Short mmCIF file of C-alpha atoms in Angstrom, two decimals:
data_model
loop_
_atom_site.label_atom_id
_atom_site.label_comp_id
_atom_site.label_asym_id
_atom_site.label_seq_id
_atom_site.Cartn_x
_atom_site.Cartn_y
_atom_site.Cartn_z
CA UNK I 999 0.00 0.00 0.00
CA UNK I 1000 1.11 3.51 0.16
CA UNK I 1001 2.00 6.88 -1.23
CA UNK I 1002 3.50 8.93 -3.98
CA UNK I 1003 7.25 9.35 -3.61
CA UNK I 1004 7.77 11.39 -0.53
CA UNK I 1005 10.10 14.33 -0.77
CA UNK I 1006 13.52 13.71 0.69
CA UNK I 1007 12.87 15.03 4.15
CA UNK I 1008 16.10 14.85 6.10
CA UNK I 1009 15.56 13.45 9.56
CA UNK I 1010 16.66 16.45 11.59
CA UNK I 1011 15.37 16.66 15.12
CA UNK I 1012 16.00 20.14 16.40
CA UNK I 1013 13.90 23.01 17.58
CA UNK I 1014 13.58 25.23 20.55
CA UNK I 1015 11.02 24.59 23.20
CA UNK I 1016 8.81 27.45 24.36
CA UNK I 1017 7.44 27.65 27.83
CA UNK I 1018 4.06 26.09 28.38
CA UNK I 1019 2.66 29.24 29.96
CA UNK I 1020 3.13 31.31 26.82
CA UNK I 1021 1.74 28.48 24.70
CA UNK I 1022 -1.56 28.45 26.57
CA UNK I 1023 -2.23 32.02 25.54
CA UNK I 1024 -0.76 32.01 22.05
CA UNK I 1025 -1.54 28.52 20.77
CA UNK I 1026 -3.94 28.20 17.88
CA UNK I 1027 -5.40 24.81 17.04
CA UNK I 1028 -3.57 23.44 14.00
CA UNK I 1029 -5.47 22.88 10.82
CA UNK I 1030 -6.47 19.31 10.25
CA UNK I 1031 -5.15 17.09 7.53
CA UNK I 1032 -7.65 16.69 4.75
CA UNK I 1033 -8.66 13.27 3.57
CA UNK I 1034 -7.58 14.11 0.07
CA UNK I 1035 -4.01 14.41 1.28
CA UNK I 1036 -3.98 10.78 2.27
CA UNK I 1037 -2.99 8.53 -0.56
CA UNK I 1038 -4.17 5.04 -1.32
CA UNK I 1039 -2.13 1.94 -0.67
CA UNK I 1040 -2.11 0.93 -4.32
CA UNK I 1041 -0.13 4.04 -5.23
CA UNK I 1042 2.27 3.53 -2.33
CA UNK I 1043 2.96 -0.03 -3.37
CA UNK I 1044 4.05 1.12 -6.82
CA UNK I 1045 6.80 3.54 -5.84
CA UNK I 1046 10.48 3.26 -6.52
CA UNK I 1047 12.25 1.05 -4.02
CA UNK I 1048 13.91 2.30 -0.88
CA UNK I 1049 17.41 1.20 0.17
CA UNK I 1050 17.11 -1.83 2.41
CA UNK I 1051 20.31 -3.35 3.69
CA UNK I 1052 19.44 -5.76 6.50
CA UNK I 1053 21.99 -5.85 9.27
CA UNK I 1054 22.42 -9.56 8.67
CA UNK I 1055 23.82 -8.79 5.20
CA UNK I 1056 26.47 -6.39 6.45
CA UNK I 1057 30.07 -7.26 7.25
CA UNK I 1058 30.71 -8.19 10.87
CA UNK I 1059 31.33 -5.37 13.32
CA UNK I 1060 33.86 -5.73 16.07
CA UNK I 1061 32.08 -5.59 19.40
CA UNK I 1062 34.32 -2.77 20.58
CA UNK I 1063 33.26 -0.67 17.62
CA UNK I 1064 29.64 -0.40 18.66
CA UNK I 1065 29.19 -0.58 22.40
CA UNK I 1066 25.54 -0.89 23.27
CA UNK I 1067 24.69 1.94 25.63
CA UNK I 1068 21.97 4.53 25.91
CA UNK I 1069 22.69 8.23 26.05
CA UNK I 1070 20.55 11.20 26.95
CA UNK I 1071 21.23 14.01 24.51
CA UNK I 1072 21.90 17.36 26.11
CA UNK I 1073 20.98 20.75 24.74
CA UNK I 1074 24.52 21.53 23.64
CA UNK I 1075 24.87 18.39 21.55
CA UNK I 1076 24.62 18.49 17.78
CA UNK I 1077 21.51 17.74 15.80
CA UNK I 1078 20.88 14.16 14.84
CA UNK I 1079 20.83 13.90 11.06
CA UNK I 1080 19.98 10.73 9.22
CA UNK I 1081 21.90 10.68 5.98
CA UNK I 1082 19.15 9.42 3.71
CA UNK I 1083 15.41 9.91 3.57
CA UNK I 1084 12.92 7.10 3.26
CA UNK I 1085 10.76 6.40 0.26
CA UNK I 1086 8.30 3.61 0.84
CA UNK I 1087 7.58 0.92 -1.68
CA UNK I 1088 6.15 -2.45 -0.76
CA UNK I 1089 8.20 -5.45 -1.81
CA UNK I 1090 7.52 -6.93 -5.24
CA UNK I 1091 7.66 -10.59 -6.18
CA UNK I 1092 10.84 -10.06 -8.21
CA UNK I 1093 12.58 -8.47 -5.23
CA UNK I 1094 11.60 -11.37 -2.99
CA UNK I 1095 13.05 -13.89 -5.42
CA UNK I 1096 16.17 -11.85 -6.10
CA UNK I 1097 16.92 -11.38 -2.42
CA UNK I 1098 16.50 -15.09 -1.76
CA UNK I 1099 18.89 -15.96 -4.56
CA UNK I 1100 16.36 -17.97 -6.54
CA UNK I 1101 16.27 -18.02 -10.32
CA UNK I 1102 13.15 -16.39 -11.70
CA UNK I 1103 12.76 -18.59 -14.75
CA UNK I 1104 15.11 -21.54 -14.47
CA UNK I 1105 12.93 -23.59 -12.09
CA UNK I 1106 9.64 -25.08 -13.25
CA UNK I 1107 7.78 -23.77 -10.20
CA UNK I 1108 9.13 -20.21 -10.39
CA UNK I 1109 6.35 -18.87 -12.61
CA UNK I 1110 3.70 -20.37 -10.34
CA UNK I 1111 5.37 -18.95 -7.25
CA UNK I 1112 5.58 -15.58 -8.93
CA UNK I 1113 1.83 -15.56 -9.51
CA UNK I 1114 1.24 -16.70 -5.91
CA UNK I 1115 3.28 -13.75 -4.62
CA UNK I 1116 1.41 -11.33 -6.88
CA UNK I 1117 -1.88 -12.76 -5.66
CA UNK I 1118 -0.85 -12.34 -2.03
CA UNK I 1119 0.19 -8.76 -2.65
CA UNK I 1120 -3.04 -7.95 -4.50
CA UNK I 1121 -5.09 -9.19 -1.54
CA UNK I 1122 -2.96 -7.16 0.85
CA UNK I 1123 -3.35 -4.00 -1.22
CA UNK I 1124 -7.13 -4.48 -1.43
CA UNK I 1125 -7.39 -4.95 2.35
CA UNK I 1126 -5.25 -1.93 3.17
CA UNK I 1127 -7.08 0.24 0.62
CA UNK I 1128 -10.38 -0.74 2.24
CA UNK I 1129 -9.18 0.19 5.73
CA UNK I 1130 -7.75 3.50 4.48
CA UNK I 1131 -11.09 4.44 2.88
CA UNK I 1132 -12.89 3.71 6.14
CA UNK I 1133 -10.41 5.80 8.12
CA UNK I 1134 -10.58 8.63 5.56
CA UNK I 1135 -14.35 8.71 5.96
CA UNK I 1136 -14.40 8.61 9.75
CA UNK I 1137 -11.32 10.69 10.55
CA UNK I 1138 -10.86 13.20 7.73
CA UNK I 1139 -10.83 16.08 10.24
CA UNK I 1140 -9.63 14.33 13.44
CA UNK I 1141 -5.94 13.58 13.10
CA UNK I 1142 -5.09 12.52 16.64
CA UNK I 1143 -8.03 10.16 16.89
CA UNK I 1144 -6.89 8.66 13.59
CA UNK I 1145 -3.37 8.23 14.96
CA UNK I 1146 -4.77 6.50 18.04
CA UNK I 1147 -6.64 4.02 15.84
CA UNK I 1148 -3.58 3.45 13.64
CA UNK I 1149 -1.29 2.79 16.61
CA UNK I 1150 -3.79 0.46 18.26
CA UNK I 1151 -3.91 -1.57 15.05
CA UNK I 1152 -0.17 -1.33 14.37
CA UNK I 1153 0.80 -3.32 17.46
CA UNK I 1154 -1.33 -6.31 16.56
CA UNK I 1155 0.72 -8.12 13.87
CA UNK I 1156 3.77 -8.40 16.14
CA UNK I 1157 1.63 -10.08 18.81
CA UNK I 1158 0.29 -12.41 16.13
CA UNK I 1159 3.76 -13.28 14.81
CA UNK I 1160 5.00 -14.10 18.30
CA UNK I 1161 1.90 -16.18 19.09
CA UNK I 1162 2.43 -18.42 16.07
CA UNK I 1163 6.18 -18.69 16.66
CA UNK I 1164 5.63 -19.65 20.30
CA UNK I 1165 3.20 -22.34 19.15
CA UNK I 1166 5.80 -23.66 16.69
CA UNK I 1167 8.37 -23.65 19.49
CA UNK I 1168 6.06 -25.73 21.68
CA UNK I 1169 5.82 -28.33 18.91
CA UNK I 1170 9.59 -28.29 18.39
CA UNK I 1171 9.21 -27.07 14.80
CA UNK I 1172 10.88 -23.70 15.08
CA UNK I 1173 13.48 -22.11 17.35
CA UNK I 1174 14.96 -18.80 16.20
CA UNK I 1175 15.17 -16.42 19.12
CA UNK I 1176 16.13 -13.40 17.03
CA UNK I 1177 12.69 -13.24 15.41
CA UNK I 1178 11.02 -13.16 18.81
CA UNK I 1179 13.38 -10.46 20.09
CA UNK I 1180 12.88 -8.21 17.08
CA UNK I 1181 9.09 -8.63 16.96
CA UNK I 1182 8.80 -7.91 20.68
CA UNK I 1183 10.91 -4.78 20.25
CA UNK I 1184 8.60 -3.70 17.41
CA UNK I 1185 5.52 -4.16 19.60
CA UNK I 1186 7.27 -2.22 22.41
CA UNK I 1187 7.91 0.66 20.02
CA UNK I 1188 4.30 0.70 18.81
CA UNK I 1189 3.04 0.59 22.39
CA UNK I 1190 4.89 3.83 23.15
CA UNK I 1191 3.46 5.42 20.01
CA UNK I 1192 0.02 4.51 21.38
CA UNK I 1193 0.80 5.98 24.81
CA UNK I 1194 1.87 9.22 23.15
CA UNK I 1195 -1.40 9.44 21.22
CA UNK I 1196 -3.35 9.05 24.45
CA UNK I 1197 -1.66 12.02 26.14
CA UNK I 1198 -3.54 15.28 26.51
CA UNK I 1199 -0.98 18.06 26.59
CA UNK I 1200 -3.37 21.02 26.86
CA UNK I 1201 -6.81 21.14 28.39
CA UNK I 1202 -7.81 23.59 25.66
CA UNK I 1203 -6.75 21.02 23.07
CA UNK I 1204 -8.80 18.05 24.24
CA UNK I 1205 -8.50 16.35 20.82
CA UNK I 1206 -4.85 15.55 21.50
CA UNK I 1207 -6.06 12.66 23.64
CA UNK I 1208 -6.81 10.43 20.67
CA UNK I 1209 -8.73 7.94 22.82
CA UNK I 1210 -11.10 10.51 24.33
CA UNK I 1211 -14.18 9.29 22.47
CA UNK I 1212 -15.80 5.96 23.31
CA UNK I 1213 -16.50 5.29 19.62
CA UNK I 1214 -12.81 5.63 18.72
CA UNK I 1215 -11.79 3.18 21.44
CA UNK I 1216 -14.56 0.75 20.45
CA UNK I 1217 -13.63 0.86 16.76
CA UNK I 1218 -9.87 0.56 17.30
CA UNK I 1219 -10.12 -2.32 19.77
CA UNK I 1220 -12.57 -4.34 17.69
CA UNK I 1221 -10.56 -3.86 14.51
CA UNK I 1222 -7.50 -4.97 16.50
CA UNK I 1223 -9.20 -8.21 17.60
CA UNK I 1224 -10.24 -9.04 14.04
CA UNK I 1225 -6.79 -8.05 12.73
CA UNK I 1226 -5.08 -10.31 15.26
CA UNK I 1227 -6.88 -13.48 14.21
CA UNK I 1228 -6.59 -12.56 10.54
CA UNK I 1229 -2.83 -12.08 10.90
CA UNK I 1230 -2.42 -15.34 12.84
CA UNK I 1231 -4.21 -17.22 10.05
CA UNK I 1232 -2.24 -15.40 7.36
CA UNK I 1233 1.10 -16.00 9.13
CA UNK I 1234 0.38 -19.71 9.53
CA UNK I 1235 -0.42 -20.07 5.82
CA UNK I 1236 2.20 -17.68 4.39
CA UNK I 1237 4.64 -15.70 6.58
CA UNK I 1238 5.75 -13.82 3.47
CA UNK I 1239 2.20 -12.56 2.87
CA UNK I 1240 1.76 -11.54 6.50
CA UNK I 1241 5.01 -9.59 6.50
CA UNK I 1242 4.09 -7.87 3.24
CA UNK I 1243 0.72 -6.85 4.67
CA UNK I 1244 2.45 -5.38 7.73
CA UNK I 1245 4.84 -3.55 5.43
CA UNK I 1246 1.85 -1.98 3.68
CA UNK I 1247 0.25 -0.94 6.98
CA UNK I 1248 3.50 0.59 8.24
CA UNK I 1249 3.96 2.32 4.89
CA UNK I 1250 0.57 3.97 5.24
CA UNK I 1251 1.48 5.07 8.77
CA UNK I 1252 4.73 6.59 7.51
CA UNK I 1253 2.91 8.45 4.74
CA UNK I 1254 0.25 9.76 7.14
CA UNK I 1255 2.74 11.08 9.69
CA UNK I 1256 4.97 12.54 6.98
CA UNK I 1257 2.15 14.60 5.51
CA UNK I 1258 0.96 15.66 8.94
CA UNK I 1259 4.30 17.00 10.19
CA UNK I 1260 4.92 18.83 6.91
CA UNK I 1261 1.53 20.52 7.15
CA UNK I 1262 1.69 21.28 10.89
CA UNK I 1263 5.41 21.84 11.50
CA UNK I 1264 5.16 25.36 12.92
CA UNK I 1265 2.26 24.55 15.23
CA UNK I 1266 3.85 21.35 16.49
CA UNK I 1267 7.06 23.18 17.38
CA UNK I 1268 5.07 25.37 19.79
CA UNK I 1269 3.92 22.36 21.83
CA UNK I 1270 5.97 20.56 24.48
CA UNK I 1271 6.89 16.91 24.13
CA UNK I 1272 4.92 14.43 26.27
CA UNK I 1273 6.95 12.99 29.14
CA UNK I 1274 6.37 9.42 27.92
CA UNK I 1275 8.02 10.33 24.58
CA UNK I 1276 11.03 11.96 26.25
CA UNK I 1277 11.58 8.91 28.46
CA UNK I 1278 11.23 6.46 25.59
CA UNK I 1279 13.49 8.22 23.10
CA UNK I 1280 16.14 9.59 25.50
CA UNK I 1281 16.00 7.16 28.43
CA UNK I 1282 18.88 5.26 29.97
CA UNK I 1283 17.98 1.89 28.42
CA UNK I 1284 17.52 1.98 24.66
CA UNK I 1285 18.24 -1.69 23.96
CA UNK I 1286 14.72 -2.39 22.65
CA UNK I 1287 14.73 0.87 20.70
CA UNK I 1288 17.81 -0.35 18.82
CA UNK I 1289 16.51 -3.91 18.49
CA UNK I 1290 13.65 -3.26 16.06
CA UNK I 1291 15.85 -1.21 13.69
CA UNK I 1292 17.44 -4.12 11.85
CA UNK I 1293 18.84 -2.02 8.99
CA UNK I 1294 21.27 -0.08 11.22
CA UNK I 1295 23.87 -0.89 13.91
CA UNK I 1296 22.91 -0.40 17.56
CA UNK I 1297 23.48 3.03 19.06
CA UNK I 1298 23.50 4.70 15.64
CA UNK I 1299 20.23 6.60 16.13
CA UNK I 1300 19.72 8.75 19.19
CA UNK I 1301 16.79 11.18 18.84
CA UNK I 1302 16.74 14.65 20.37
CA UNK I 1303 13.31 15.51 21.76
CA UNK I 1304 12.57 19.19 22.45
CA UNK I 1305 8.95 19.60 21.35
CA UNK I 1306 5.98 17.79 19.83
CA UNK I 1307 7.36 18.20 16.32
CA UNK I 1308 10.43 16.17 17.29
CA UNK I 1309 8.15 13.48 18.71
CA UNK I 1310 6.11 13.11 15.52
CA UNK I 1311 9.26 13.27 13.41
CA UNK I 1312 10.70 10.30 15.29
CA UNK I 1313 7.43 8.39 15.20
CA UNK I 1314 7.48 8.80 11.43
CA UNK I 1315 11.08 7.62 11.29
CA UNK I 1316 10.17 4.62 13.44
CA UNK I 1317 7.56 3.63 10.86
CA UNK I 1318 10.24 3.77 8.16
CA UNK I 1319 12.38 1.37 10.21
CA UNK I 1320 9.42 -0.97 10.64
CA UNK I 1321 8.95 -0.99 6.86
CA UNK I 1322 12.57 -1.97 6.31
CA UNK I 1323 12.38 -4.74 8.90
CA UNK I 1324 9.15 -6.12 7.42
CA UNK I 1325 10.70 -6.08 3.96
CA UNK I 1326 13.73 -8.03 5.21
CA UNK I 1327 11.41 -10.59 6.84
CA UNK I 1328 9.78 -11.44 3.51
CA UNK I 1329 12.91 -13.34 2.54
CA UNK I 1330 12.85 -16.41 4.77
CA UNK I 1331 15.72 -16.52 7.24
CA UNK I 1332 16.88 -13.01 6.36
CA UNK I 1333 16.11 -11.38 9.72
CA UNK I 1334 18.86 -10.91 12.27
CA UNK I 1335 18.97 -9.02 15.55
CA UNK I 1336 21.10 -5.85 15.33
CA UNK I 1337 22.75 -6.85 18.61
CA UNK I 1338 23.72 -10.32 17.40
CA UNK I 1339 26.97 -9.03 15.88
CA UNK I 1340 28.22 -7.33 19.02
CA UNK I 1341 26.93 -9.38 21.93
CA UNK I 1342 29.23 -11.64 23.88
CA UNK I 1343 29.82 -14.99 22.21
CA UNK I 1344 29.65 -16.68 25.61
CA UNK I 1345 25.88 -16.07 25.69
CA UNK I 1346 23.82 -19.24 25.81
CA UNK I 1347 23.01 -20.37 22.29
CA UNK I 1348 19.79 -22.27 21.65
CA UNK I 1349 19.99 -24.87 18.85
CA UNK I 1350 17.96 -23.60 15.92
CA UNK I 1351 15.25 -25.40 14.02
CA UNK I 1352 13.40 -23.70 11.22
CA UNK I 1353 10.35 -23.89 8.98
CA UNK I 1354 8.22 -21.56 6.88
CA UNK I 1355 4.47 -21.84 7.26
CA UNK I 1356 2.36 -24.67 8.67
CA UNK I 1357 2.78 -26.99 5.67
CA UNK I 1358 6.58 -26.76 5.73
CA UNK I 1359 6.61 -27.20 9.51
CA UNK I 1360 4.49 -30.36 9.43
CA UNK I 1361 6.45 -31.79 6.50
CA UNK I 1362 9.77 -31.28 8.28
CA UNK I 1363 8.46 -32.68 11.54
CA UNK I 1364 7.43 -35.89 9.75
CA UNK I 1365 10.52 -36.31 7.55
CA UNK I 1366 13.25 -35.09 9.91
CA UNK I 1367 14.69 -37.48 12.46
CA UNK I 1368 14.84 -35.98 15.97
CA UNK I 1369 18.32 -35.29 17.31
CA UNK I 1370 19.49 -37.91 19.78
#
């Protein structure tokens, strides 16, 4: 799913924070983002590709080169600038096959598999387009309520992935701890996005609490329940399809936040950052913050949070990282924890077993002799 190529917005997180007392008197409610500004998933899924270099594909880093530690940025420190902007494009069938090293035409089954992938992606695009149209209708003039719904939904697939993987572990079919670590870190990140959307910074701006209305909570929670079981079923049948669908959802979230912060930059810079955002992005323990960003080494991104604009800028950048991780996951076995290259080798290592989807898992369990 997704959006027209987004302009190369450099990820700079800097601004000066005004006092809250002056903001109460001078603040004007920002204009809302029109529904027409939100693009459909079918256009997003047809953009030029974004650079995706999973950490597992990089050369090994010496553990002394990247010490894992959290730092709280001070006012005198330099701006954090990410060298390249993100342009979302959902993975195509050719990219999946190329990244897995398979020949596209040499094998008899390759054409069939190619059509299967295209079919999966078409279903995903239809589903995401449908959800976007519903949200556009209900929330065309209520941005923060829309963000609350998006973040409630965004956490769900990572719960679903972990549920299925835990079930496979119980049956002895699958044991790859890095997937569980990364997916939990992704759900932890989305949980903090949700907490931010629930905060009410100003009493005069009651809409900032995105969960203020009963209808919004009812809709988000019931969609989340349906989405959970749908994702569990999809992940059991085809992990590749489930990851692609999550990539489309995260791509829509990135596009939505990107348009919002470009339209409301000046107003957002007048508002203070919620305490929960400051603690999450600049706290003393950023292990999980690094863990879900599989395309970069640990400790390479340390946000500076001074106002609400910085918060939304980093939420948007988080969605870009989720997209990259979901794209890497679509090639089976391609996901690796960012910390795996620098953690102590003396750490307990669990023997790995592996399978892809319920059919492959059952087949391997029947044909593979258990280790003695």
